[in-house]
Each structure stands twice: as structure tokens, then as C-alpha cells.
Amino acid sequence: MAKYLKFLNGYRMPSVGLGTYGLTGESCKRTVDEALSLGYRHFDTAVSYRNEKDIGETLCLAQKQDRIQREDVFITTKIPSIYLSPEDVKYCVRESLDNLKVTYLDLLLIHNPWGLRNKGDGNFKPVNDEGQLDFVHYDLTETWKSLENLVNSGSVRSIGMSNFSVPQIERILLNCKIKPSNIQLECHAYYQQRKIKQYCDLKSITLSAYGPLGSPDRPEHHRLEKHTVLLDEQVIRHIASDYRKTPAQILLRFLIQNGFAVLPKSQNYNRMKENINLFDFNISAMDMGKIQGLDKGVKYFIFESFKHHPEFLDGEHF
Ligand code: A2P
């Protein structure tokens, strides 16, 4: 099974990446350093995670220690909703390159389709006079052109989007010169994203799954009473015991066999090790079928506060 996903433009991305949402400071540096020792070569960050500097310092140190070279690692970052105007995209990427101490990004994503006002204070959740999120409806095809310019100037290798739905991806495809290489979205056994997967397969766009373990540590505002814990799912537990693997490994391997890249988060050495050791077994077609049967529309990340944004397409983002 592929340890890499190949993009249309020829570049390839390791199928397992370390998700870094929620990691900052010393614990981020320690985690990234341990991940490197365990063989992780794909790191997923975002401007809004406020950890690019920590990741950049750690990767830079590892290069100085001759443990890696720049070409060995794949770095993704994402442009936040406040920086979707063409000028802001340029500014934002300059900062990211600086923070990450690199001359190019492997993958740059638009973090969300819903824009917010840039008030110049770096606040990623600006509010208006009524105390509501300060929405701006950017023309995403214009934002995309700025990403294309960054590819043409050599500071970014591949581009894509996160949390976009099919009609939004289609809009980009119909108006682009450079096609998206990758879409990142919440995906796991309880939320298998079949519609978008089918669409992206047709268009040769790769998909990366965030929250592949059901994100048990997600923030409070993403928690609903009806949410059950994916890692406790009995079907997964039974399969895990049959294969002498952990539930996490079954959940991740399931996605990899379905053609996704996975971005599990962990700050724990042994769990990080589990999460990358996915290539010495194969889930049978029968067990894949059982896991496919778990697709019950449980979405753990809720973007409730964006539901009145014009780019919040009804039924697509819940
Ligand atoms: P920890 O950092 O203590 O390992 P997701 O990637 O779906 O967002 O989930 C991240 C959460 O899952 C974190 O709370 C992380 O906790 C936990 N986690 C990561 N890997 C494993 C694993 N192999 N087994 C159990 N829990 C895990």
C-alpha cells in the first residue's frame, strides 16, 4: 500500500503526516523532534496554529545535526480566513516561509472557504460591532490566483484547499490554471466523505484526513452530546484484536487503504510510533466492508459560527 500519494504535478506526499493543531512551544518542539526520530517526514501545520516557528526551529536544528535535509520533509501550511485577499496571501506566505525557515512550502492550502476581515491585528477570529464574526465574502477564484502566482515564483510547490465542499472545488477547477493537488478535510470511519472522495478521484485530486481518530482532544465547542467516541467503537476494537493491532492503527490503515493520507495528532512517543507503523498489514475486504458500514455521519468538527457565511454551503459543512 502506498507510503506516498502522488500529485498530478509529479510531487509526492508521505501518506502519514503529523497533525500539529494544538501543539505549541516546547511540547511542540519535543513532539516534532520525536516524530522525526520515528520516521515522520510529513508535518501539517497552519498559520492559525501559531506553531510554525516551533516547527521551523526544530526542523532547522535537525538539518544542522545532519539528521535530515530539507528535501526529506514535506511541510504543509494553511492560509487563515483573514488573509484571503491577494495581497494578504503574499504577506502571509512570506511570514510562513520565514517562520518555518524554508525557501519553499511543499503544500499550501486555503484553510477555509469562509473569509473573515483582516483588521491588521493578527486576530484570526475578528468580530464586528454586534460581536459576531466579521465575515467577508472573498472571491475564492481570485485567492486561488495568488496561490498560483506563488507556485510560479517557486515559493510553493503544490496548492490545495481545506474544508471546501464539492461545488467550491468545482468553482476553482473551472477557473484555474494550476489544479489543486490536495484537499484536506475531516475524515474517519464515522464520516467517510464518500461524495467528495468520488469527485476528487475523478479529478485526480488527493485527499488528506484530519481528525482520523475522531479527535478525542478536540476543543469544547466542537463537542455535542450525540458524539460517541470513535476509538471505543466495538467493531474497530474487534478487528484490532483480530489483527493484533491497536484501534488507532485499524482506523488509520482503513483510510490509507481507501486512498487517503492521514494526519493523526499525538504528543505521546508510543502512540506516534503506532500511528506511523501501518504498512506491515492489510485489512481484508470483508473487514474493510465492516468499517465502511460505520459511516454514520458523525462529524466532530462543527463550524456553527460560520453557518450564515455566504460560503457556508448548506448541508455541505456539517
Ligand atoms: P495523545 O496526544 O495523548 O496521544 P486526531 O488525530 O483524530 O485529531 O486525534 C488526536 C487525539 O487522539 C489526541 O488526543 C491523541 O492523544 C489521541 N491519540 C493519538 N494517537 C492515538 C493512539 N494511537 N491511540 C489512542 N489515542 C491516540
PDB file of C-alpha atoms and ligand atoms in Angstrom, residues 19 21 23 31 40 187-188 209-218 223 230-231 246-249 252 263-275 300-301, ligand 1:
ATOM      1  CA  GLY A  19      -1.074  16.790  12.703  1.00  0.00           C
ATOM      2  CA  TYR A  21      -3.106  21.529  15.780  1.00  0.00           C
ATOM      3  CA  LEU A  23       0.816  21.930  19.773  1.00  0.00           C
ATOM      4  CA  THR A  31       6.949  16.203  19.663  1.00  0.00           C
ATOM      5  CA  TYR A  40       7.752  11.055  10.274  1.00  0.00           C
ATOM      6  CA  CYS A 187     -12.500  12.138   7.620  1.00  0.00           C
ATOM      7  CA  HIS A 188     -12.723   8.965   9.682  1.00  0.00           C
ATOM      8  CA  ALA A 209      -7.895  13.191   6.530  1.00  0.00           C
ATOM      9  CA  TYR A 210      -7.717  15.309   9.640  1.00  0.00           C
ATOM     10  CA  GLY A 211      -9.216  14.017  12.870  1.00  0.00           C
ATOM     11  CA  PRO A 212      -8.730  10.429  11.608  1.00  0.00           C
ATOM     12  CA  LEU A 213      -9.027   9.040  15.139  1.00  0.00           C
ATOM     13  CA  GLY A 214     -12.149  11.027  15.919  1.00  0.00           C
ATOM     14  CA  SER A 215     -10.135  13.761  17.605  1.00  0.00           C
ATOM     15  CA  PRO A 216     -10.827  12.907  21.261  1.00  0.00           C
ATOM     16  CA  ASP A 217      -8.944  16.038  22.372  1.00  0.00           C
ATOM     17  CA  ARG A 218     -10.899  18.499  20.208  1.00  0.00           C
ATOM     18  CA  ARG A 223     -18.407  18.644  21.310  1.00  0.00           C
ATOM     19  CA  LEU A 230     -14.674   6.552  17.687  1.00  0.00           C
ATOM     20  CA  LEU A 231     -11.706   4.879  19.382  1.00  0.00           C
ATOM     21  CA  THR A 246      -4.490  -1.096  18.102  1.00  0.00           C
ATOM     22  CA  PRO A 247      -7.859   0.535  17.271  1.00  0.00           C
ATOM     23  CA  ALA A 248      -5.938   3.621  16.120  1.00  0.00           C
ATOM     24  CA  GLN A 249      -3.904   1.564  13.661  1.00  0.00           C
ATOM     25  CA  LEU A 252      -5.656   4.841  10.085  1.00  0.00           C
ATOM     26  CA  LEU A 263      -2.791  13.330   9.767  1.00  0.00           C
ATOM     27  CA  PRO A 264      -3.078  11.837  13.250  1.00  0.00           C
ATOM     28  CA  LYS A 265      -2.082  14.044  16.175  1.00  0.00           C
ATOM     29  CA  SER A 266      -0.262  12.719  19.192  1.00  0.00           C
ATOM     30  CA  GLN A 267       2.136  14.097  21.751  1.00  0.00           C
ATOM     31  CA  ASN A 268       2.962  10.664  23.058  1.00  0.00           C
ATOM     32  CA  TYR A 269       6.007   8.781  21.737  1.00  0.00           C
ATOM     33  CA  ASN A 270       4.447   5.316  21.752  1.00  0.00           C
ATOM     34  CA  ARG A 271       1.233   6.470  20.159  1.00  0.00           C
ATOM     35  CA  MET A 272       3.122   8.409  17.496  1.00  0.00           C
ATOM     36  CA  LYS A 273       5.034   5.207  16.821  1.00  0.00           C
ATOM     37  CA  GLU A 274       1.799   3.219  16.471  1.00  0.00           C
ATOM     38  CA  ASN A 275       0.359   5.816  14.148  1.00  0.00           C
ATOM     39  CA  TYR A 300     -16.778  16.013  15.185  1.00  0.00           C
ATOM     40  CA  PHE A 301     -15.785  19.451  13.935  1.00  0.00           C
TER      41      PHE A 301
HETATM   42  P1  A2P B   1      -2.213  11.873  22.696  1.00  0.00           P
HETATM   43  O1  A2P B   1      -1.609  13.150  22.181  1.00  0.00           O
HETATM   44  O2  A2P B   1      -2.220  11.810  24.186  1.00  0.00           O
HETATM   45  O3  A2P B   1      -1.637  10.646  22.042  1.00  0.00           O
HETATM   46  P2  A2P B   1      -6.974  13.098  15.914  1.00  0.00           P
HETATM   47  O4  A2P B   1      -5.683  12.840  15.255  1.00  0.00           O
HETATM   48  O5  A2P B   1      -8.110  12.283  15.364  1.00  0.00           O
HETATM   49  O6  A2P B   1      -7.313  14.551  15.965  1.00  0.00           O
HETATM   50  O7  A2P B   1      -6.848  12.613  17.440  1.00  0.00           O
HETATM   51  C1  A2P B   1      -5.884  13.155  18.307  1.00  0.00           C
HETATM   52  C2  A2P B   1      -6.137  12.620  19.694  1.00  0.00           C
HETATM   53  O8  A2P B   1      -6.029  11.191  19.681  1.00  0.00           O
HETATM   54  C3  A2P B   1      -5.191  13.118  20.760  1.00  0.00           C
HETATM   55  O9  A2P B   1      -5.950  13.317  21.921  1.00  0.00           O
HETATM   56  C4  A2P B   1      -4.231  11.954  20.964  1.00  0.00           C
HETATM   57  O10 A2P B   1      -3.792  11.929  22.312  1.00  0.00           O
HETATM   58  C5  A2P B   1      -5.092  10.764  20.657  1.00  0.00           C
HETATM   59  N1  A2P B   1      -4.303   9.701  20.035  1.00  0.00           N
HETATM   60  C6  A2P B   1      -3.355   9.826  19.084  1.00  0.00           C
HETATM   61  N2  A2P B   1      -2.872   8.654  18.714  1.00  0.00           N
HETATM   62  C7  A2P B   1      -3.512   7.725  19.448  1.00  0.00           C
HETATM   63  C8  A2P B   1      -3.442   6.317  19.517  1.00  0.00           C
HETATM   64  N3  A2P B   1      -2.590   5.631  18.748  1.00  0.00           N
HETATM   65  N4  A2P B   1      -4.250   5.685  20.410  1.00  0.00           N
HETATM   66  C9  A2P B   1      -5.102   6.381  21.191  1.00  0.00           C
HETATM   67  N5  A2P B   1      -5.234   7.718  21.160  1.00  0.00           N
HETATM   68  C10 A2P B   1      -4.436   8.396  20.305  1.00  0.00           C
END
